[in-house]
Amino acid sequence: MAGRPCFGRRQVKEREAELRERIAQAPDDAEAVRELARLIGAERGRKAEAVELWRSYAETVEAADAAAALLALGRAQIEARREADAIETLRRCAQEAPDHPEAFEVLGALLVRAGDLESAAVALRRAAELQPDAVQPLLALVACLDEAGESAEAEEVLGSIQKLGSSDPAIQALIREFLHRRS
């Protein structure tokens, strides 16, 4: 990933030891916990440990950063295949940060996967409200509404997407694909 140094296995273990020492000396060192969570989360087979570190980070971080911390925890829970925990975390994130569009978008997508289409549509509508020029939450909402059998509302949202991306060939291709799948 851009912006992060590329470490070999030995350097990762050394950095992990340094961070664990920092945390042992100052358990409320949110930056060290966040960096350790990222480091551990990037390793195969350590997703559950990363979830616990993100949980610790969410508990130690200042209120201003709580939404980002909860979102990171929710994403880690998704990666660890702990969807029920992720839904709970993302709902808390959305409740504590009602103007955080990404929280609603990720929550909506996860609720679709869980089969709770009504709640998913509510979350995706909120994500779309918070990002009026963004197409992705609207596309997710159309798919959700279509799956829920709400064809008329899905078509209405599809019209909004067409207005937003009338000159964007990629958006037009997505709309054509969606319409083709429905026919």
Short mmCIF file of N, CA and C in Angstrom, two decimals:
data_model
loop_
_atom_site.label_atom_id
_atom_site.label_comp_id
_atom_site.label_asym_id
_atom_site.label_seq_id
_atom_site.Cartn_x
_atom_site.Cartn_y
_atom_site.Cartn_z
N MET A 1 0.84 -1.19 0.00
CA MET A 1 0.00 0.00 0.00
C MET A 1 0.87 1.24 0.00
N ALA A 2 0.42 2.24 -0.66
CA ALA A 2 1.16 3.49 -0.72
C ALA A 2 1.19 4.15 0.65
N GLY A 3 2.32 4.73 0.97
CA GLY A 3 2.42 5.48 2.21
C GLY A 3 2.87 4.64 3.39
N ARG A 4 2.87 3.34 3.25
CA ARG A 4 3.32 2.48 4.34
C ARG A 4 4.61 1.80 3.92
N PRO A 5 5.58 1.73 4.84
CA PRO A 5 6.82 1.06 4.48
C PRO A 5 6.59 -0.43 4.28
N CYS A 6 7.37 -1.01 3.42
CA CYS A 6 7.29 -2.45 3.16
C CYS A 6 8.33 -3.13 4.04
N PHE A 7 7.88 -3.98 4.94
CA PHE A 7 8.77 -4.65 5.87
C PHE A 7 8.90 -6.11 5.51
N GLY A 8 10.10 -6.67 5.79
CA GLY A 8 10.29 -8.10 5.72
C GLY A 8 9.77 -8.73 7.00
N ARG A 9 9.76 -10.05 7.05
CA ARG A 9 9.23 -10.76 8.22
C ARG A 9 9.96 -10.35 9.50
N ARG A 10 11.27 -10.25 9.45
CA ARG A 10 12.04 -9.88 10.64
C ARG A 10 11.69 -8.48 11.12
N GLN A 11 11.58 -7.54 10.17
CA GLN A 11 11.25 -6.17 10.54
C GLN A 11 9.84 -6.09 11.13
N VAL A 12 8.92 -6.88 10.61
CA VAL A 12 7.56 -6.90 11.14
C VAL A 12 7.58 -7.38 12.59
N LYS A 13 8.31 -8.45 12.85
CA LYS A 13 8.39 -8.98 14.22
C LYS A 13 9.04 -7.96 15.16
N GLU A 14 10.09 -7.29 14.68
CA GLU A 14 10.75 -6.27 15.50
C GLU A 14 9.80 -5.11 15.78
N ARG A 15 9.08 -4.66 14.76
CA ARG A 15 8.14 -3.54 14.94
C ARG A 15 7.01 -3.95 15.87
N GLU A 16 6.55 -5.18 15.73
CA GLU A 16 5.49 -5.67 16.62
C GLU A 16 5.99 -5.66 18.07
N ALA A 17 7.20 -6.10 18.30
CA ALA A 17 7.76 -6.11 19.66
C ALA A 17 7.87 -4.69 20.21
N GLU A 18 8.32 -3.76 19.37
CA GLU A 18 8.43 -2.35 19.79
C GLU A 18 7.06 -1.80 20.18
N LEU A 19 6.08 -2.06 19.36
CA LEU A 19 4.74 -1.55 19.63
C LEU A 19 4.14 -2.18 20.89
N ARG A 20 4.35 -3.47 21.05
CA ARG A 20 3.84 -4.13 22.26
C ARG A 20 4.50 -3.56 23.51
N GLU A 21 5.78 -3.23 23.41
CA GLU A 21 6.48 -2.62 24.54
C GLU A 21 5.90 -1.24 24.84
N ARG A 22 5.66 -0.45 23.79
CA ARG A 22 5.04 0.87 23.98
C ARG A 22 3.69 0.75 24.67
N ILE A 23 2.90 -0.22 24.23
CA ILE A 23 1.56 -0.41 24.79
C ILE A 23 1.66 -0.90 26.23
N ALA A 24 2.64 -1.75 26.53
CA ALA A 24 2.82 -2.23 27.90
C ALA A 24 3.15 -1.07 28.83
N GLN A 25 3.93 -0.12 28.32
CA GLN A 25 4.32 1.04 29.14
C GLN A 25 3.20 2.07 29.22
N ALA A 26 2.40 2.18 28.17
CA ALA A 26 1.30 3.16 28.14
C ALA A 26 0.10 2.52 27.44
N PRO A 27 -0.73 1.80 28.19
CA PRO A 27 -1.87 1.09 27.59
C PRO A 27 -2.85 2.00 26.84
N ASP A 28 -2.84 3.28 27.14
CA ASP A 28 -3.76 4.21 26.46
C ASP A 28 -3.10 4.90 25.26
N ASP A 29 -1.97 4.38 24.78
CA ASP A 29 -1.29 4.92 23.61
C ASP A 29 -2.05 4.47 22.35
N ALA A 30 -3.05 5.24 21.99
CA ALA A 30 -3.95 4.87 20.89
C ALA A 30 -3.20 4.71 19.57
N GLU A 31 -2.21 5.55 19.33
CA GLU A 31 -1.47 5.45 18.07
C GLU A 31 -0.72 4.13 17.96
N ALA A 32 -0.12 3.68 19.07
CA ALA A 32 0.60 2.41 19.06
C ALA A 32 -0.38 1.25 18.86
N VAL A 33 -1.54 1.32 19.49
CA VAL A 33 -2.54 0.27 19.33
C VAL A 33 -3.02 0.23 17.88
N ARG A 34 -3.29 1.41 17.30
CA ARG A 34 -3.75 1.46 15.90
C ARG A 34 -2.70 0.88 14.96
N GLU A 35 -1.45 1.27 15.15
CA GLU A 35 -0.39 0.77 14.27
C GLU A 35 -0.23 -0.74 14.42
N LEU A 36 -0.31 -1.24 15.65
CA LEU A 36 -0.21 -2.68 15.88
C LEU A 36 -1.39 -3.40 15.25
N ALA A 37 -2.58 -2.85 15.35
CA ALA A 37 -3.76 -3.46 14.73
C ALA A 37 -3.59 -3.56 13.22
N ARG A 38 -3.07 -2.51 12.61
CA ARG A 38 -2.82 -2.54 11.16
C ARG A 38 -1.76 -3.58 10.81
N LEU A 39 -0.70 -3.62 11.58
CA LEU A 39 0.39 -4.56 11.33
C LEU A 39 -0.10 -6.00 11.44
N ILE A 40 -0.83 -6.30 12.52
CA ILE A 40 -1.34 -7.65 12.76
C ILE A 40 -2.41 -8.00 11.72
N GLY A 41 -3.27 -7.04 11.39
CA GLY A 41 -4.34 -7.29 10.44
C GLY A 41 -3.86 -7.63 9.05
N ALA A 42 -2.65 -7.20 8.72
CA ALA A 42 -2.10 -7.48 7.39
C ALA A 42 -1.54 -8.90 7.29
N GLU A 43 -1.40 -9.57 8.42
CA GLU A 43 -0.83 -10.92 8.42
C GLU A 43 -1.92 -11.97 8.32
N ARG A 44 -1.66 -12.97 7.55
CA ARG A 44 -2.60 -14.07 7.37
C ARG A 44 -2.73 -14.84 8.69
N GLY A 45 -3.96 -15.19 9.03
CA GLY A 45 -4.21 -16.01 10.20
C GLY A 45 -4.26 -15.25 11.52
N ARG A 46 -4.19 -13.91 11.46
CA ARG A 46 -4.20 -13.14 12.70
C ARG A 46 -5.35 -12.15 12.74
N LYS A 47 -6.40 -12.42 11.98
CA LYS A 47 -7.54 -11.50 11.89
C LYS A 47 -8.26 -11.34 13.23
N ALA A 48 -8.43 -12.44 13.96
CA ALA A 48 -9.12 -12.35 15.25
C ALA A 48 -8.33 -11.48 16.23
N GLU A 49 -7.02 -11.62 16.22
CA GLU A 49 -6.18 -10.78 17.07
C GLU A 49 -6.29 -9.31 16.66
N ALA A 50 -6.35 -9.07 15.36
CA ALA A 50 -6.50 -7.69 14.87
C ALA A 50 -7.83 -7.10 15.33
N VAL A 51 -8.89 -7.90 15.33
CA VAL A 51 -10.20 -7.43 15.80
C VAL A 51 -10.08 -6.95 17.24
N GLU A 52 -9.43 -7.72 18.08
CA GLU A 52 -9.29 -7.33 19.49
C GLU A 52 -8.46 -6.07 19.64
N LEU A 53 -7.44 -5.91 18.81
CA LEU A 53 -6.64 -4.69 18.86
C LEU A 53 -7.46 -3.48 18.40
N TRP A 54 -8.26 -3.65 17.34
CA TRP A 54 -9.12 -2.55 16.89
C TRP A 54 -10.15 -2.21 17.97
N ARG A 55 -10.65 -3.22 18.67
CA ARG A 55 -11.59 -2.97 19.76
C ARG A 55 -10.90 -2.14 20.85
N SER A 56 -9.68 -2.51 21.18
CA SER A 56 -8.92 -1.76 22.18
C SER A 56 -8.68 -0.33 21.71
N TYR A 57 -8.36 -0.18 20.43
CA TYR A 57 -8.15 1.16 19.88
C TYR A 57 -9.42 1.99 19.99
N ALA A 58 -10.55 1.39 19.66
CA ALA A 58 -11.83 2.12 19.72
C ALA A 58 -12.14 2.56 21.15
N GLU A 59 -11.68 1.81 22.12
CA GLU A 59 -11.92 2.16 23.52
C GLU A 59 -10.96 3.24 24.02
N THR A 60 -9.78 3.36 23.40
CA THR A 60 -8.79 4.32 23.89
C THR A 60 -8.75 5.63 23.13
N VAL A 61 -9.33 5.63 21.95
CA VAL A 61 -9.24 6.80 21.09
C VAL A 61 -10.12 7.94 21.61
N GLU A 62 -9.74 9.14 21.28
CA GLU A 62 -10.52 10.32 21.69
C GLU A 62 -11.86 10.33 20.95
N ALA A 63 -12.83 10.99 21.52
CA ALA A 63 -14.19 11.03 20.96
C ALA A 63 -14.20 11.48 19.51
N ALA A 64 -13.36 12.43 19.15
CA ALA A 64 -13.34 12.95 17.78
C ALA A 64 -12.97 11.88 16.76
N ASP A 65 -12.21 10.88 17.19
CA ASP A 65 -11.77 9.81 16.28
C ASP A 65 -12.56 8.52 16.46
N ALA A 66 -13.59 8.55 17.30
CA ALA A 66 -14.33 7.33 17.63
C ALA A 66 -14.99 6.70 16.41
N ALA A 67 -15.57 7.50 15.54
CA ALA A 67 -16.24 6.93 14.36
C ALA A 67 -15.25 6.19 13.47
N ALA A 68 -14.10 6.79 13.23
CA ALA A 68 -13.09 6.13 12.40
C ALA A 68 -12.61 4.84 13.06
N ALA A 69 -12.47 4.87 14.39
CA ALA A 69 -12.02 3.69 15.11
C ALA A 69 -13.08 2.59 15.03
N LEU A 70 -14.34 2.95 15.22
CA LEU A 70 -15.41 1.96 15.13
C LEU A 70 -15.54 1.40 13.71
N LEU A 71 -15.38 2.26 12.72
CA LEU A 71 -15.43 1.79 11.34
C LEU A 71 -14.29 0.80 11.07
N ALA A 72 -13.10 1.12 11.56
CA ALA A 72 -11.95 0.20 11.40
C ALA A 72 -12.22 -1.12 12.11
N LEU A 73 -12.80 -1.06 13.30
CA LEU A 73 -13.15 -2.28 14.03
C LEU A 73 -14.18 -3.09 13.23
N GLY A 74 -15.20 -2.43 12.71
CA GLY A 74 -16.21 -3.12 11.90
C GLY A 74 -15.60 -3.80 10.69
N ARG A 75 -14.70 -3.10 10.02
CA ARG A 75 -14.04 -3.70 8.84
C ARG A 75 -13.19 -4.92 9.24
N ALA A 76 -12.49 -4.80 10.37
CA ALA A 76 -11.68 -5.93 10.85
C ALA A 76 -12.58 -7.12 11.20
N GLN A 77 -13.73 -6.84 11.79
CA GLN A 77 -14.67 -7.92 12.12
C GLN A 77 -15.19 -8.58 10.85
N ILE A 78 -15.43 -7.80 9.81
CA ILE A 78 -15.87 -8.36 8.53
C ILE A 78 -14.79 -9.27 7.97
N GLU A 79 -13.53 -8.79 7.99
CA GLU A 79 -12.42 -9.61 7.48
C GLU A 79 -12.26 -10.90 8.26
N ALA A 80 -12.56 -10.84 9.56
CA ALA A 80 -12.45 -12.02 10.41
C ALA A 80 -13.71 -12.88 10.34
N ARG A 81 -14.63 -12.51 9.46
CA ARG A 81 -15.89 -13.23 9.27
C ARG A 81 -16.76 -13.25 10.53
N ARG A 82 -16.76 -12.13 11.22
CA ARG A 82 -17.60 -11.96 12.41
C ARG A 82 -18.66 -10.91 12.08
N GLU A 83 -19.52 -11.28 11.12
CA GLU A 83 -20.50 -10.34 10.57
C GLU A 83 -21.47 -9.80 11.61
N ALA A 84 -21.96 -10.67 12.50
CA ALA A 84 -22.91 -10.21 13.52
C ALA A 84 -22.26 -9.14 14.42
N ASP A 85 -21.00 -9.36 14.79
CA ASP A 85 -20.28 -8.36 15.58
C ASP A 85 -20.09 -7.08 14.77
N ALA A 86 -19.77 -7.24 13.49
CA ALA A 86 -19.56 -6.08 12.62
C ALA A 86 -20.83 -5.25 12.49
N ILE A 87 -21.97 -5.92 12.35
CA ILE A 87 -23.24 -5.19 12.26
C ILE A 87 -23.47 -4.38 13.52
N GLU A 88 -23.24 -5.00 14.67
CA GLU A 88 -23.42 -4.29 15.94
C GLU A 88 -22.47 -3.08 16.03
N THR A 89 -21.23 -3.29 15.67
CA THR A 89 -20.23 -2.20 15.73
C THR A 89 -20.59 -1.08 14.77
N LEU A 90 -20.98 -1.43 13.55
CA LEU A 90 -21.30 -0.41 12.55
C LEU A 90 -22.59 0.33 12.91
N ARG A 91 -23.53 -0.35 13.53
CA ARG A 91 -24.73 0.34 14.01
C ARG A 91 -24.35 1.36 15.09
N ARG A 92 -23.45 0.96 15.96
CA ARG A 92 -22.98 1.88 17.01
C ARG A 92 -22.26 3.07 16.37
N CYS A 93 -21.45 2.80 15.37
CA CYS A 93 -20.73 3.86 14.67
C CYS A 93 -21.72 4.82 14.03
N ALA A 94 -22.73 4.29 13.37
CA ALA A 94 -23.74 5.12 12.71
C ALA A 94 -24.53 5.94 13.73
N GLN A 95 -24.79 5.35 14.87
CA GLN A 95 -25.52 6.06 15.92
C GLN A 95 -24.67 7.18 16.51
N GLU A 96 -23.40 6.91 16.75
CA GLU A 96 -22.52 7.91 17.35
C GLU A 96 -22.05 8.96 16.35
N ALA A 97 -22.06 8.61 15.07
CA ALA A 97 -21.63 9.54 14.02
C ALA A 97 -22.66 9.54 12.90
N PRO A 98 -23.82 10.15 13.13
CA PRO A 98 -24.91 10.08 12.14
C PRO A 98 -24.62 10.81 10.83
N ASP A 99 -23.50 11.50 10.74
CA ASP A 99 -23.12 12.17 9.49
C ASP A 99 -21.92 11.50 8.83
N HIS A 100 -21.65 10.26 9.15
CA HIS A 100 -20.50 9.52 8.62
C HIS A 100 -20.99 8.59 7.51
N PRO A 101 -20.90 9.03 6.25
CA PRO A 101 -21.49 8.25 5.16
C PRO A 101 -20.91 6.86 4.99
N GLU A 102 -19.62 6.71 5.21
CA GLU A 102 -19.01 5.40 5.00
C GLU A 102 -19.55 4.36 5.98
N ALA A 103 -19.84 4.79 7.21
CA ALA A 103 -20.41 3.87 8.20
C ALA A 103 -21.74 3.32 7.70
N PHE A 104 -22.57 4.19 7.16
CA PHE A 104 -23.88 3.76 6.67
C PHE A 104 -23.74 2.90 5.42
N GLU A 105 -22.80 3.24 4.56
CA GLU A 105 -22.62 2.47 3.33
C GLU A 105 -22.13 1.05 3.63
N VAL A 106 -21.13 0.93 4.50
CA VAL A 106 -20.61 -0.39 4.86
C VAL A 106 -21.67 -1.19 5.62
N LEU A 107 -22.38 -0.53 6.54
CA LEU A 107 -23.46 -1.19 7.27
C LEU A 107 -24.53 -1.68 6.31
N GLY A 108 -24.93 -0.85 5.37
CA GLY A 108 -25.96 -1.24 4.40
C GLY A 108 -25.55 -2.45 3.60
N ALA A 109 -24.32 -2.46 3.11
CA ALA A 109 -23.83 -3.59 2.31
C ALA A 109 -23.81 -4.87 3.15
N LEU A 110 -23.40 -4.75 4.40
CA LEU A 110 -23.35 -5.91 5.28
C LEU A 110 -24.75 -6.42 5.60
N LEU A 111 -25.69 -5.52 5.80
CA LEU A 111 -27.07 -5.92 6.08
C LEU A 111 -27.71 -6.61 4.87
N VAL A 112 -27.35 -6.18 3.66
CA VAL A 112 -27.82 -6.87 2.46
C VAL A 112 -27.33 -8.31 2.49
N ARG A 113 -26.04 -8.49 2.77
CA ARG A 113 -25.48 -9.85 2.84
C ARG A 113 -26.16 -10.68 3.91
N ALA A 114 -26.56 -10.03 5.01
CA ALA A 114 -27.21 -10.75 6.11
C ALA A 114 -28.69 -11.01 5.82
N GLY A 115 -29.22 -10.41 4.73
CA GLY A 115 -30.61 -10.63 4.37
C GLY A 115 -31.59 -9.68 5.02
N ASP A 116 -31.11 -8.69 5.75
CA ASP A 116 -31.99 -7.70 6.38
C ASP A 116 -32.14 -6.52 5.42
N LEU A 117 -32.94 -6.74 4.38
CA LEU A 117 -33.04 -5.77 3.29
C LEU A 117 -33.70 -4.47 3.72
N GLU A 118 -34.65 -4.53 4.61
CA GLU A 118 -35.32 -3.31 5.07
C GLU A 118 -34.34 -2.39 5.80
N SER A 119 -33.58 -2.95 6.73
CA SER A 119 -32.58 -2.15 7.45
C SER A 119 -31.46 -1.70 6.51
N ALA A 120 -31.11 -2.56 5.57
CA ALA A 120 -30.07 -2.21 4.60
C ALA A 120 -30.49 -1.00 3.78
N ALA A 121 -31.74 -1.00 3.34
CA ALA A 121 -32.23 0.12 2.53
C ALA A 121 -32.20 1.41 3.33
N VAL A 122 -32.54 1.36 4.61
CA VAL A 122 -32.51 2.55 5.46
C VAL A 122 -31.07 3.08 5.54
N ALA A 123 -30.11 2.19 5.79
CA ALA A 123 -28.71 2.60 5.90
C ALA A 123 -28.19 3.15 4.58
N LEU A 124 -28.53 2.49 3.48
CA LEU A 124 -28.04 2.95 2.18
C LEU A 124 -28.68 4.27 1.76
N ARG A 125 -29.94 4.47 2.13
CA ARG A 125 -30.57 5.77 1.86
C ARG A 125 -29.83 6.88 2.60
N ARG A 126 -29.47 6.61 3.86
CA ARG A 126 -28.75 7.61 4.66
C ARG A 126 -27.38 7.88 4.04
N ALA A 127 -26.69 6.84 3.60
CA ALA A 127 -25.38 7.02 2.95
C ALA A 127 -25.54 7.89 1.71
N ALA A 128 -26.59 7.65 0.94
CA ALA A 128 -26.83 8.44 -0.27
C ALA A 128 -27.17 9.89 0.07
N GLU A 129 -27.94 10.10 1.13
CA GLU A 129 -28.27 11.47 1.56
C GLU A 129 -27.01 12.24 1.94
N LEU A 130 -26.09 11.54 2.60
CA LEU A 130 -24.87 12.19 3.07
C LEU A 130 -23.86 12.44 1.96
N GLN A 131 -24.03 11.74 0.84
CA GLN A 131 -23.13 11.88 -0.31
C GLN A 131 -23.98 12.08 -1.56
N PRO A 132 -24.59 13.23 -1.71
CA PRO A 132 -25.55 13.41 -2.81
C PRO A 132 -24.96 13.26 -4.21
N ASP A 133 -23.65 13.39 -4.35
CA ASP A 133 -23.04 13.25 -5.66
C ASP A 133 -22.37 11.90 -5.87
N ALA A 134 -22.50 11.01 -4.90
CA ALA A 134 -21.86 9.69 -4.99
C ALA A 134 -22.82 8.68 -5.61
N VAL A 135 -22.31 7.90 -6.51
CA VAL A 135 -23.12 6.92 -7.23
C VAL A 135 -23.15 5.57 -6.50
N GLN A 136 -22.05 5.20 -5.86
CA GLN A 136 -21.94 3.87 -5.26
C GLN A 136 -23.05 3.56 -4.26
N PRO A 137 -23.36 4.45 -3.30
CA PRO A 137 -24.45 4.09 -2.38
C PRO A 137 -25.80 3.97 -3.09
N LEU A 138 -25.99 4.75 -4.14
CA LEU A 138 -27.23 4.66 -4.91
C LEU A 138 -27.32 3.34 -5.66
N LEU A 139 -26.21 2.90 -6.23
CA LEU A 139 -26.20 1.60 -6.92
C LEU A 139 -26.49 0.48 -5.94
N ALA A 140 -25.89 0.55 -4.76
CA ALA A 140 -26.15 -0.47 -3.74
C ALA A 140 -27.62 -0.44 -3.31
N LEU A 141 -28.17 0.77 -3.20
CA LEU A 141 -29.58 0.91 -2.82
C LEU A 141 -30.49 0.32 -3.90
N VAL A 142 -30.20 0.57 -5.16
CA VAL A 142 -31.01 0.01 -6.25
C VAL A 142 -31.00 -1.51 -6.17
N ALA A 143 -29.82 -2.10 -6.00
CA ALA A 143 -29.72 -3.56 -5.93
C ALA A 143 -30.50 -4.09 -4.72
N CYS A 144 -30.39 -3.41 -3.60
CA CYS A 144 -31.11 -3.81 -2.38
C CYS A 144 -32.62 -3.74 -2.60
N LEU A 145 -33.10 -2.63 -3.14
CA LEU A 145 -34.53 -2.46 -3.37
C LEU A 145 -35.05 -3.49 -4.37
N ASP A 146 -34.26 -3.73 -5.39
CA ASP A 146 -34.65 -4.72 -6.40
C ASP A 146 -34.77 -6.10 -5.77
N GLU A 147 -33.79 -6.45 -4.94
CA GLU A 147 -33.81 -7.76 -4.27
C GLU A 147 -35.00 -7.86 -3.32
N ALA A 148 -35.38 -6.72 -2.72
CA ALA A 148 -36.51 -6.71 -1.79
C ALA A 148 -37.85 -6.67 -2.51
N GLY A 149 -37.83 -6.60 -3.85
CA GLY A 149 -39.07 -6.57 -4.61
C GLY A 149 -39.68 -5.19 -4.72
N GLU A 150 -38.93 -4.16 -4.40
CA GLU A 150 -39.40 -2.77 -4.47
C GLU A 150 -39.00 -2.17 -5.82
N SER A 151 -39.56 -2.73 -6.90
CA SER A 151 -39.16 -2.35 -8.26
C SER A 151 -39.39 -0.88 -8.57
N ALA A 152 -40.53 -0.35 -8.17
CA ALA A 152 -40.84 1.05 -8.49
C ALA A 152 -39.83 1.99 -7.84
N GLU A 153 -39.52 1.74 -6.57
CA GLU A 153 -38.55 2.60 -5.89
C GLU A 153 -37.15 2.40 -6.47
N ALA A 154 -36.81 1.17 -6.84
CA ALA A 154 -35.51 0.90 -7.46
C ALA A 154 -35.38 1.68 -8.76
N GLU A 155 -36.45 1.71 -9.56
CA GLU A 155 -36.43 2.46 -10.83
C GLU A 155 -36.28 3.96 -10.57
N GLU A 156 -36.92 4.45 -9.52
CA GLU A 156 -36.81 5.87 -9.18
C GLU A 156 -35.37 6.24 -8.81
N VAL A 157 -34.73 5.40 -8.00
CA VAL A 157 -33.34 5.64 -7.62
C VAL A 157 -32.44 5.51 -8.84
N LEU A 158 -32.75 4.57 -9.71
CA LEU A 158 -31.98 4.40 -10.94
C LEU A 158 -32.04 5.67 -11.78
N GLY A 159 -33.20 6.32 -11.80
CA GLY A 159 -33.32 7.60 -12.50
C GLY A 159 -32.41 8.66 -11.90
N SER A 160 -32.27 8.68 -10.59
CA SER A 160 -31.36 9.62 -9.93
C SER A 160 -29.92 9.35 -10.34
N ILE A 161 -29.58 8.08 -10.45
CA ILE A 161 -28.22 7.72 -10.86
C ILE A 161 -27.97 8.20 -12.29
N GLN A 162 -28.95 8.01 -13.15
CA GLN A 162 -28.79 8.44 -14.54
C GLN A 162 -28.57 9.94 -14.63
N LYS A 163 -29.26 10.70 -13.80
CA LYS A 163 -29.07 12.15 -13.78
C LYS A 163 -27.67 12.52 -13.31
N LEU A 164 -27.19 11.81 -12.30
CA LEU A 164 -25.86 12.09 -11.76
C LEU A 164 -24.76 11.78 -12.76
N GLY A 165 -24.88 10.67 -13.44
CA GLY A 165 -23.80 10.23 -14.31
C GLY A 165 -24.17 10.17 -15.76
N SER A 166 -24.95 11.12 -16.20
CA SER A 166 -25.43 11.07 -17.58
C SER A 166 -24.31 11.06 -18.61
N SER A 167 -23.16 11.63 -18.30
CA SER A 167 -22.08 11.66 -19.28
C SER A 167 -20.97 10.67 -18.96
N ASP A 168 -21.09 9.95 -17.88
CA ASP A 168 -20.05 9.00 -17.48
C ASP A 168 -20.35 7.63 -18.10
N PRO A 169 -19.50 7.18 -19.02
CA PRO A 169 -19.75 5.90 -19.70
C PRO A 169 -19.75 4.71 -18.73
N ALA A 170 -18.95 4.77 -17.67
CA ALA A 170 -18.91 3.66 -16.72
C ALA A 170 -20.25 3.54 -15.99
N ILE A 171 -20.81 4.67 -15.61
CA ILE A 171 -22.11 4.65 -14.92
C ILE A 171 -23.19 4.16 -15.86
N GLN A 172 -23.16 4.64 -17.08
CA GLN A 172 -24.15 4.20 -18.06
C GLN A 172 -24.04 2.69 -18.31
N ALA A 173 -22.82 2.17 -18.32
CA ALA A 173 -22.63 0.73 -18.50
C ALA A 173 -23.21 -0.04 -17.31
N LEU A 174 -23.01 0.47 -16.10
CA LEU A 174 -23.58 -0.18 -14.92
C LEU A 174 -25.10 -0.17 -14.98
N ILE A 175 -25.68 0.93 -15.41
CA ILE A 175 -27.14 1.03 -15.51
C ILE A 175 -27.65 0.04 -16.55
N ARG A 176 -26.99 -0.02 -17.71
CA ARG A 176 -27.41 -0.96 -18.75
C ARG A 176 -27.32 -2.40 -18.24
N GLU A 177 -26.24 -2.71 -17.53
CA GLU A 177 -26.07 -4.05 -16.98
C GLU A 177 -27.18 -4.37 -16.00
N PHE A 178 -27.50 -3.43 -15.14
CA PHE A 178 -28.57 -3.65 -14.18
C PHE A 178 -29.91 -3.87 -14.88
N LEU A 179 -30.22 -3.02 -15.86
CA LEU A 179 -31.47 -3.16 -16.59
C LEU A 179 -31.52 -4.47 -17.36
N HIS A 180 -30.39 -4.88 -17.90
CA HIS A 180 -30.31 -6.14 -18.64
C HIS A 180 -30.58 -7.33 -17.71
N ARG A 181 -30.01 -7.31 -16.49
CA ARG A 181 -30.21 -8.38 -15.53
C ARG A 181 -31.68 -8.49 -15.13
N ARG A 182 -32.37 -7.34 -15.10
CA ARG A 182 -33.77 -7.33 -14.67
C ARG A 182 -34.70 -7.85 -15.77
N SER A 183 -34.27 -7.80 -17.01
CA SER A 183 -35.17 -8.21 -18.10
C SER A 183 -35.09 -9.68 -18.40
#
